[in-house]
Amino acid sequence: MAKGSRAALKWVGVFIGGFFALLILAAVLIPLFVDVDKFRPQIVDAANQQINGKVELGKLSLSLWGQIKVNVDGFTLSDSKNRKVVSVADVYFQVPFSSIFSGSPILTLRMKKPEVAVIKDPTGMNVLTLMKSQPKTAPVPATPEKPATTGTTELPAMARNARLGVDMRDARLAYKDTAAGLSSTVEALNVRIKDLSLSRPTELEVTAQLNTEMGTALSVKGPARLVAKAQPTFNGSEFQKATVEMKADVDGVEIRYGELFHKAKGVPMNVEGRMAATMTSATIEDMVARFHNVVLKMSGGVSGFGATTSPTVDFKVGSNAIDLAPWSELVPMLKAYALVGNASFEAVAKGPTDKLNYTADLIVKSLKAKAPMLKAQPEFGLVAKVVTDRLQSLNFTMRAPGNHLDVSGSVVSFTKPKVVFRATSTGLDLDQLVELPKSAKAEKPATGSSSGGSGAGTAPQSDFDAMLEPLRGNAIAAATDATFGFDLKFVKYMNIRMEPIQGVFSFRGLTAALDSFKMRVFDGLITSNAKFELKPKTPRYDFAVQVAGLDLKKAMASQMQMFKNTLYGIASFSMRGQGASFNPEPAMAALAASGNFTVLDGQFQSIDIGQVATDAVNKALQGLEAKVPQARGKSIKPPKNVGGGYERITSSFTIAKNVFTMPDFAAVAGRNKGIDVRGVTTVGMKDYKLDANWELVDTQNLTTAHDLSVDVSGVVVAPLLAEPGQPVKFPIKVTGTLFAPSPSYTSVPEALGRVAVANVARAVEARIKSEATAKLNAEKAKVEQKAASELKKVIPGLGKKFKF
């Protein structure tokens, strides 16, 4: 090598060595003379002026060994209640010298084990109240716009090539909702952002361990992962486009919600796709979301950013044909139902954002489910179509042997809904569909029991009035105008056939109403209407019911046996009433109603009036012996071949304070069929206690009590127990319950004894009067005979004198 060349190399070596020596010297000396920590008070003060809380920043130190590195000796951010929101002990910024020399500087923020605490309490969420509200400023006068040049954005090369990075390791994110009892923790949160820039592909990776609990019901635990890659595109220095590819999955997460839902580890739950953005649009080029066996495909986007008109949306999402059977793996309660069928979903959104139009279609086909109580496997179908702000149509069908139901309708506006639905059926034979549990068959209430008691061991009752509170505060519910009509040709349940069932139900202004209702059952026609005001804290209601021609025997012979063995006949009645509350106890207490009823061809089943009358007369005769000894040994026998039939049973009635009162109860017996009953009757609505003050009237002398007579000193007293020209009648009192009446005869002896004594006295008096009259008549006859004889003697003389 030439001498000159060796000299040149030597000087180059000396220069490079000197340069590195200067760098090392600078790395040692500059941090000694440049105190970056002096800026800390200014940084802290500036930050605290902008927040409702407090920023604490540890000592700042500078290092220049191979890079520009600023260490922060701890950082904390507290909210206005001095609760730590963010805290980290190990944090620093770094910029490698090599990146600066290459013209592509890299600034990286690194943190280890930061902790973030988000708290939601009655005052709000702490992270949302950190920033102070900025004072309003006067509007700045508009300045003339400069004419556009190329329509694209040009950036300096250094800015375009600059790169940012974030490296956060083992972070902990905690969220707590004190009101809802929700506690959520994200452990081992790692966030890595590489090459966040406008010129290079940016990579993002987030991993974490989720640990969320809400009370004892909700639990979310397991690993979550998100990876994304963004690629900007430039034409020279002009930004053209950015594309993003991403994938997120929580396949390994286990989710439990009590016994209702369980997503096990390994069940797919992820999303992946590709998106793009320009200065004027954002597009989902291809995105797929998966959950279990559901696959949703999404495409479309928004265009027109920066234009004078609203951006335009063109978006579509659709699902695969979803097999419903595997969902029993996630919903344990479905395992017993052998669910089969499929469903699909599709939605499209189009138009400017201020006048967005969208459609959504949901189709459920051949949905079948078994259940222990189902005799057959019904098949369901559902087709629903949503258009912009309305449910344009919904059609629901149910088919099973002997069963058919169609429900169709629409909803106009979801903010002020106008709802119209109608249910029709050619027949619902629920006996073919449902296996009635034995415990569901109604039985006669126990004697003297109370259906509304809350004794020891009774489960607490739900407050149905309080359940309506969310409805009262819902503006959409208040604005809802809904009508639901139904026309069911017949419904058969527990061997009871009701046909047809027709009516209209409405809901307006938080008032629900049964506008009309008509049903035929047990040969009778039932019509009704009612109104329920739901807005008051204690709901109020009023109603009217009319029944014509109801066969009580058929009703009580059915499996609905609450009033079995009480009264048979063909009943008609009308009733109007009002009340308050949907809770059984206060509702019963507040119920007030009145009406009237008629039962034709009636027959008492819980009490034998003929036997009661016989027992009453015989007890009266026994008590009569002391006053009328001649009545000793007298008695009557129960009437034979008497069915206790009544041509007509009538009364008006009232219901108030848990008591059903019939003030003018009257039962008129048919010919040779019974004994008339009339009086006041009350029945307890809670315990069915009976309190009746009746008068029994043996109009047709079926007991033969009217034939009873006695001979008092040769005077025959007949009838003994009836007033002249009247049938035998007497009062009785009936207590017990509606199902087990208990007659009392306490007042009968006195009543019939009074009649008997009066009859004896009347008969004796009549005999004395008769004897006195006979004697008087005999004396009168003697006087008249003597007078006639004397007159004959006088008359001849008078004849001569007057020449007759």
Tab-separated table of C-alpha atoms in Angstrom, residues 301 311-315 348-359 387-389:
chain	number	residue	atom	x	y	z
A	301	GLY	CA	-68.249	1.104	4.972
A	311	PRO	CA	-71.234	10.758	4.953
A	312	THR	CA	-72.895	7.815	3.229
A	313	VAL	CA	-73.162	4.332	4.733
A	314	ASP	CA	-73.305	1.090	2.777
A	315	PHE	CA	-72.990	-1.877	5.166
A	348	VAL	CA	-78.253	-4.036	5.367
A	349	ALA	CA	-77.696	-0.342	6.154
A	350	LYS	CA	-77.640	2.273	3.371
A	351	GLY	CA	-77.872	6.010	2.967
A	352	PRO	CA	-76.503	9.218	4.479
A	353	THR	CA	-75.820	9.078	8.217
A	354	ASP	CA	-78.493	11.673	9.000
A	355	LYS	CA	-81.131	9.687	7.068
A	356	LEU	CA	-79.893	6.162	7.410
A	357	ASN	CA	-82.074	3.345	6.066
A	358	TYR	CA	-81.554	-0.221	7.099
A	359	THR	CA	-83.230	-3.601	6.844
A	387	VAL	CA	-86.877	-1.599	8.054
A	388	THR	CA	-85.255	1.620	9.301
A	389	ASP	CA	-87.262	2.659	12.357
